[in-house]
mmCIF file of C-alpha atoms in Angstrom:
data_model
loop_
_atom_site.group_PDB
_atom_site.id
_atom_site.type_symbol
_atom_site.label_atom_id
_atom_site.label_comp_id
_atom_site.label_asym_id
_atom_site.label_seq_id
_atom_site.Cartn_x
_atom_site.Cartn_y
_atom_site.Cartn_z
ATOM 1 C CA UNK C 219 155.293 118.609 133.291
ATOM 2 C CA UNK C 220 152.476 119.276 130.673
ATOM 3 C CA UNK C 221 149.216 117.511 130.567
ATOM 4 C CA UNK C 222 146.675 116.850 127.497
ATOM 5 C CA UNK C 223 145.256 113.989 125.156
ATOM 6 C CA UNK C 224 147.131 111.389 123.819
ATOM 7 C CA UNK C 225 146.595 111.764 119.631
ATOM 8 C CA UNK C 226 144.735 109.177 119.756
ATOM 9 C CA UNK C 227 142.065 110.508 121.911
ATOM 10 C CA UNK C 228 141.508 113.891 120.852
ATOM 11 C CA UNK C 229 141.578 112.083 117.253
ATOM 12 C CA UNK C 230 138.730 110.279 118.194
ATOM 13 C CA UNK C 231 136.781 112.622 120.317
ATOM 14 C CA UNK C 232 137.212 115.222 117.217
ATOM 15 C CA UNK C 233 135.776 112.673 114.579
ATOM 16 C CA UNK C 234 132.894 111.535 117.166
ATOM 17 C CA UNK C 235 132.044 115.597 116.913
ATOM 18 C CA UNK C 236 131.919 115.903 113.516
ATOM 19 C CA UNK C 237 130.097 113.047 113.062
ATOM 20 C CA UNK C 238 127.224 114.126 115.523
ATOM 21 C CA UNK C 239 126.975 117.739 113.946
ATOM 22 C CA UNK C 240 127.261 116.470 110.245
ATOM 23 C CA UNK C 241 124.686 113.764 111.329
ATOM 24 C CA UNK C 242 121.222 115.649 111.439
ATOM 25 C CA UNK C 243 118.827 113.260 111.051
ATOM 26 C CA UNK C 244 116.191 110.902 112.440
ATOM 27 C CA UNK C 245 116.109 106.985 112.646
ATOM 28 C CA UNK C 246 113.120 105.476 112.573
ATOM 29 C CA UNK C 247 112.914 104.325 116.324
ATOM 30 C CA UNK C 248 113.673 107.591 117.071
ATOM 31 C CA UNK C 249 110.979 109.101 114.980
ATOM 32 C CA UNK C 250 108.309 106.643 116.366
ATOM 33 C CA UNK C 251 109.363 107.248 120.106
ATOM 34 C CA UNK C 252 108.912 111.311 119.896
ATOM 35 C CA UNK C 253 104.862 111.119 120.158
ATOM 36 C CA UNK C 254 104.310 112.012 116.555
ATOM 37 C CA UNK C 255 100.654 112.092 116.177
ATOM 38 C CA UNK C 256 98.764 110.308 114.271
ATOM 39 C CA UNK C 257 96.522 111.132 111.320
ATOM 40 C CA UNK C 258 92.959 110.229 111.608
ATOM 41 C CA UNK C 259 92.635 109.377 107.353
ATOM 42 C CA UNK C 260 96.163 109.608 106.230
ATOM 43 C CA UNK C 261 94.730 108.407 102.868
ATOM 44 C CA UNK C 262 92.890 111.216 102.509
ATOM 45 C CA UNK C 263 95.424 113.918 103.744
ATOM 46 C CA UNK C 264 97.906 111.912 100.850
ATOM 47 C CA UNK C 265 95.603 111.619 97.823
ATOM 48 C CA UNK C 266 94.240 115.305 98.579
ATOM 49 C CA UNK C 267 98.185 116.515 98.689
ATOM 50 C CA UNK C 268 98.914 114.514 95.708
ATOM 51 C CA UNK C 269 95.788 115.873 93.586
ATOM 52 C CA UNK C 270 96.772 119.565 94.906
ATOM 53 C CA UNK C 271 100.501 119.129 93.799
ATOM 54 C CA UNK C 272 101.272 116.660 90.947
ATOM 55 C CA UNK C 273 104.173 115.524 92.747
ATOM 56 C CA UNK C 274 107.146 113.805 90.899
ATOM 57 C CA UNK C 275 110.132 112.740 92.634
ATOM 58 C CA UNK C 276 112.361 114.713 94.359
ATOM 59 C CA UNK C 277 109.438 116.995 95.169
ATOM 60 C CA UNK C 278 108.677 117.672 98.440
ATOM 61 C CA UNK C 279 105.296 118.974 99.880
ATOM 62 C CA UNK C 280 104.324 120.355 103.423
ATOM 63 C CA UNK C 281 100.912 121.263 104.469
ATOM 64 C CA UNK C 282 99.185 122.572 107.543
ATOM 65 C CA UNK C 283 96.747 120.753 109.209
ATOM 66 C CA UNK C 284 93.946 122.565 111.812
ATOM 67 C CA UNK C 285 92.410 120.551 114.123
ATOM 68 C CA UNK C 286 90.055 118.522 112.087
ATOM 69 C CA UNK C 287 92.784 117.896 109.652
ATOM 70 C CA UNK C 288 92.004 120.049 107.121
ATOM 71 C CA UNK C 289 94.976 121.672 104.947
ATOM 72 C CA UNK C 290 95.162 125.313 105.771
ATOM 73 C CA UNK C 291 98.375 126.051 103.672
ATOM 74 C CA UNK C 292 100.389 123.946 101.699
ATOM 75 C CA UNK C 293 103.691 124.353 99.673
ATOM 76 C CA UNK C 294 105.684 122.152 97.077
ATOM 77 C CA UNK C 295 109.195 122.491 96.078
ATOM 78 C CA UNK C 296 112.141 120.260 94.612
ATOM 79 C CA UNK C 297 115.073 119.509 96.300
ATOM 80 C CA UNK C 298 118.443 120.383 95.283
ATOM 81 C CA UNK C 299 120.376 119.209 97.746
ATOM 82 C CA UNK C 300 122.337 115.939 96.965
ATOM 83 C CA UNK C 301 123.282 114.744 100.600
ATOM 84 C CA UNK C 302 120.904 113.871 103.275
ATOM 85 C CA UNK C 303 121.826 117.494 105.472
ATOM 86 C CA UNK C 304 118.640 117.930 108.131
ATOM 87 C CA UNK C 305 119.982 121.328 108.590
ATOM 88 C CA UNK C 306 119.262 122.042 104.782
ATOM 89 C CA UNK C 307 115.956 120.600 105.015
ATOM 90 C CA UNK C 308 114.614 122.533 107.998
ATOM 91 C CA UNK C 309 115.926 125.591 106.150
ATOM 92 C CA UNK C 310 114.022 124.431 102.882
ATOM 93 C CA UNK C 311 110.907 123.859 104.735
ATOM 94 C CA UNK C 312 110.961 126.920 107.309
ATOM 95 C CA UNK C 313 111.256 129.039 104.040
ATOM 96 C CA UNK C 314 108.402 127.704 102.776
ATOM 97 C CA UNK C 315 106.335 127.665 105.443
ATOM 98 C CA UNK C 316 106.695 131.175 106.379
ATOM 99 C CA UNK C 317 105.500 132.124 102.460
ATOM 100 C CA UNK C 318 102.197 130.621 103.341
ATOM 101 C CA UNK C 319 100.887 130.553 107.035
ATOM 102 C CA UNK C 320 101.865 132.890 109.780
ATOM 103 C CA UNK C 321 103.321 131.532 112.781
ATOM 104 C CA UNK C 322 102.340 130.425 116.120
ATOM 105 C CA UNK C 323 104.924 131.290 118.243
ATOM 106 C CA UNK C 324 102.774 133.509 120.321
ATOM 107 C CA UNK C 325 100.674 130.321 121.057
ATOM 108 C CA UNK C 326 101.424 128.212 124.690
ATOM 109 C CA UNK C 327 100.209 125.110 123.146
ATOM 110 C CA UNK C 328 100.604 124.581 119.342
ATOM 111 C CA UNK C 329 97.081 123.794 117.538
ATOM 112 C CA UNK C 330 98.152 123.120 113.984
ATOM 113 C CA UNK C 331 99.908 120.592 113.015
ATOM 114 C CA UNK C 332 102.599 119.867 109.527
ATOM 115 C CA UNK C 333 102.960 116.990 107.710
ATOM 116 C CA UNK C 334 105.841 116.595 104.947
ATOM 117 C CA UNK C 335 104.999 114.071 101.591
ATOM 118 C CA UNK C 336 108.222 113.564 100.112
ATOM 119 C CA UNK C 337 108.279 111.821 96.624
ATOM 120 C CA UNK C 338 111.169 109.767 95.843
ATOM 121 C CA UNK C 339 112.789 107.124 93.528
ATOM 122 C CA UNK C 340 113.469 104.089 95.295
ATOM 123 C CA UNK C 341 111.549 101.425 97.430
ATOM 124 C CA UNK C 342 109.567 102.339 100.975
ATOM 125 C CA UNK C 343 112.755 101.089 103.049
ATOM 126 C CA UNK C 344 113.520 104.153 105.215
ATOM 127 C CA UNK C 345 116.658 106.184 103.793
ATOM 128 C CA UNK C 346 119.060 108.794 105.724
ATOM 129 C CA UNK C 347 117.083 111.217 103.164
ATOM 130 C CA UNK C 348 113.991 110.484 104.624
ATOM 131 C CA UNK C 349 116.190 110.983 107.876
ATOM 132 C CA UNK C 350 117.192 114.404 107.203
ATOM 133 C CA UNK C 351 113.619 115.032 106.495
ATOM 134 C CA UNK C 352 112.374 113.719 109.803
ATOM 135 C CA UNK C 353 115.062 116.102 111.391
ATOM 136 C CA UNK C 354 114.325 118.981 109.441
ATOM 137 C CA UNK C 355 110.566 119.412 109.748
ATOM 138 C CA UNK C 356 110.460 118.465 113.751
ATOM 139 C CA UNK C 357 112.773 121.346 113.833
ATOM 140 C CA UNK C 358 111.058 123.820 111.291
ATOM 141 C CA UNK C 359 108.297 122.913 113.497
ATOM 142 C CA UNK C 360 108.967 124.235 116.432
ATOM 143 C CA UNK C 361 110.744 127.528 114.923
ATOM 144 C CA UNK C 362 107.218 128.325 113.555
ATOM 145 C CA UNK C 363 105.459 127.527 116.282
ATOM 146 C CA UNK C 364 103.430 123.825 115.126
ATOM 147 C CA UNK C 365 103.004 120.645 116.229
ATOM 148 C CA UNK C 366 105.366 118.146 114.210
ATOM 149 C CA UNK C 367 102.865 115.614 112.177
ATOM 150 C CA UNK C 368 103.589 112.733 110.103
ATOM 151 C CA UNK C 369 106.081 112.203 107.424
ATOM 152 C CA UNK C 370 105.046 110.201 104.581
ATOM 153 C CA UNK C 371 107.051 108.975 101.823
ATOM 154 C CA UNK C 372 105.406 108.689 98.213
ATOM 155 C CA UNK C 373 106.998 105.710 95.792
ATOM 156 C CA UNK C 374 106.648 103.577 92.646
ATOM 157 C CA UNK C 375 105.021 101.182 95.102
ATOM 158 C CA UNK C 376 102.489 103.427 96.877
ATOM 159 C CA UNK C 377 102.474 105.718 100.069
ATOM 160 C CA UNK C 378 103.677 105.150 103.303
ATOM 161 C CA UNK C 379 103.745 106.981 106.829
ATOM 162 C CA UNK C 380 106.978 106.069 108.264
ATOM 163 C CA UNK C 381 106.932 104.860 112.008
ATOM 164 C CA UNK C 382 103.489 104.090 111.705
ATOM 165 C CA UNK C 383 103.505 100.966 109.355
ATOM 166 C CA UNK C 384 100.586 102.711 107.058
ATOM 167 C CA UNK C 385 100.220 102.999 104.132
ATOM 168 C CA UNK C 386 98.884 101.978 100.453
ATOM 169 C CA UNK C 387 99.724 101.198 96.832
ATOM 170 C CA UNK C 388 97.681 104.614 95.687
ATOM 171 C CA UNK C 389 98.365 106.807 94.509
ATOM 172 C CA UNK C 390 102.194 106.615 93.844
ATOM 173 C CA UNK C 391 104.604 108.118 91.772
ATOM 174 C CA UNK C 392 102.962 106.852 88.408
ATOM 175 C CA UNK C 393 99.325 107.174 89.655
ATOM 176 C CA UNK C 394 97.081 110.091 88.034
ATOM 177 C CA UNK C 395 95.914 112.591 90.236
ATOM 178 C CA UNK C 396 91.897 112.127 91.813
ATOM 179 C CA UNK C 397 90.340 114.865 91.310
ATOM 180 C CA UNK C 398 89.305 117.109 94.319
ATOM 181 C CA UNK C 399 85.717 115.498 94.347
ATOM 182 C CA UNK C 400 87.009 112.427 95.379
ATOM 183 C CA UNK C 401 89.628 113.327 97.493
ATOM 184 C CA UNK C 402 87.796 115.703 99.900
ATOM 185 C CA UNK C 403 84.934 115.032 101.550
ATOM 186 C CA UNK C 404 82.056 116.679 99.681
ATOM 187 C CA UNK C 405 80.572 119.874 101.217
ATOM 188 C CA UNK C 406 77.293 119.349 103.975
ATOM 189 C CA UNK C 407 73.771 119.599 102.145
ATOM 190 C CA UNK C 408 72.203 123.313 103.419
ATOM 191 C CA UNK C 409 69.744 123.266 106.649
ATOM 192 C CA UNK C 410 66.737 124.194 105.337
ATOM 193 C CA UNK C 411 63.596 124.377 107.433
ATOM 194 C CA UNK C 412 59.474 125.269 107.850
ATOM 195 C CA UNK C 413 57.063 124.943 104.695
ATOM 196 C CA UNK C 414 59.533 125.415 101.770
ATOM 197 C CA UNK C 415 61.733 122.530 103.441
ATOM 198 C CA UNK C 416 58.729 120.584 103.603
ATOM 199 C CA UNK C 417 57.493 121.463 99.775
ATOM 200 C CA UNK C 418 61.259 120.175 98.551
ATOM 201 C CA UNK C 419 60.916 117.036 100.745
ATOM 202 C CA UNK C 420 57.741 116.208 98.793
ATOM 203 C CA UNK C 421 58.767 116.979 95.325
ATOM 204 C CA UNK C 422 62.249 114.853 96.201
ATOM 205 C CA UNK C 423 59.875 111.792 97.551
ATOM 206 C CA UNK C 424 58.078 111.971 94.283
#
C-alpha cells in the first residue's frame, strides 16, 4: 500500500507556492498596518527630492532621512524591470543605497530612516508596482540597517504618500522643479552678541 497526494492536491499546493514566492509585494492595508512612520512635512521632503532629481517617470529616488528629517544621501535611478518583482526592487535599491551611505547594521535601534519617490505614468490608485516597491525597500531596509519610511508615488495629478491619504497636486510629473531656496528651509541668521550686535541692531532699526 503506498500513500501520497491525490493530483489534485499537490497541484494545488504547488501553484499556491509559486504564487506566494513570485508574489513579493505589499497591499496597501498591509503597508499601513506595519507602523510606517510618518513624515513630519512630507511636502517638503517631496518638492526638495523632486528639485534635487528632475524626476520623470519610471525614475525612482531613495533618500535618507536623520532624525530631523533632513536628507543625508539620496540616489535616483530608472527602472528596467517590466513586472512588478519586490525581489528586483530591494536589489535595485540595496545597490543604491550602499553607493551612498554606510550602513547601520552595527546599530541596536535604527536612527535613520528611507523614503522611496517613485515617478510613474498613471493615476494615484495604488498598483502591484507600487507593491513591489513597498516590498522591496522594507526589505532593503532592514539589510542596511534603517528604519523603513514612507513611500510616495509622484503622478500627472500630484504626489501622494500611500497608506497615509497625503498628498498634493505639486509638484507632479509636468511641474518645474523649485529651486532649493524654496524647498529647504533657509539657513538660521548668525548669533551675534555685545556692542557690535548692538551697533547692527541700530543701523537695521534705522
Amino acid at each position: 500500500m503506498t500513500f501520497g497526494f491525490a493530483p489534485s492536491s499537490a497541484a494545488s499546493l504547488s501553484t499556491s507556492a509559486s504564487a506566494a514566492s513570485a508574489n513579493r509585494l505589499l497591499e496597501p492595508a498591509e503597508w499601513a498596518a506595519a507602523g510606517i512612520p510618518l513624515l513630519r512635512n512630507p511636502r517638503e521632503v517631496v518638492s526638495g527630492l523632486h528639485s534635487r532629481h528632475h524626476p520623470k517617470p519610471a525614475t525612482a529616488i531613495v533618500a535618507v532621512l536623520d532624525q530631523d528629517e533632513r536628507v543625508r544621501a539620496s540616489a535616483s535611478f530608472v527602472r528596467r524591470a517590466s513586472s512588478a518583482d519586490g525581489w528586483m526592487s530591494r536589489n535595485a535599491l540595496l545597490a543604491q543605497l550602499r553607493r551612498v551611505i554606510p550602513h547601520d547594521l552595527r546599530r541596536r535601534t535604527p536612527v535613520r530612516t528611507a523614503v522611496l519617490l517613485y515617478c510613474r505614468e498613471g493615476d494615484q490608485r495604488w498598483t502591484e508596482e507600487d507593491g513591489a516597491w513597498m516590498w522591496g525597500l522594507r526589505d532593503a531596509c532592514t539589510l542596511h540597517g534603517l528604519r523603513c519610511g514612507a513611500y510616495i508615488t509622484l503622478t500627472r495629478d500630484g504626489w501622494q504618500v500611500l497608506g497615509e491619504g497625503r498628498g498634493g497636486r505639486s509638484p507632479n510629473t509636468d511641474s518645474s522643479p523649485e529651486p532649493f531656496a524654496i524647498s529647504e528651509a533657509p539657513p538660521p541668521l548668525p548669533r551675534t552678541g555685545g556692542a557690535a550686535s548692538e551697533v547692527l541692531r541700530r543701523a537695521a532699526a534705522r
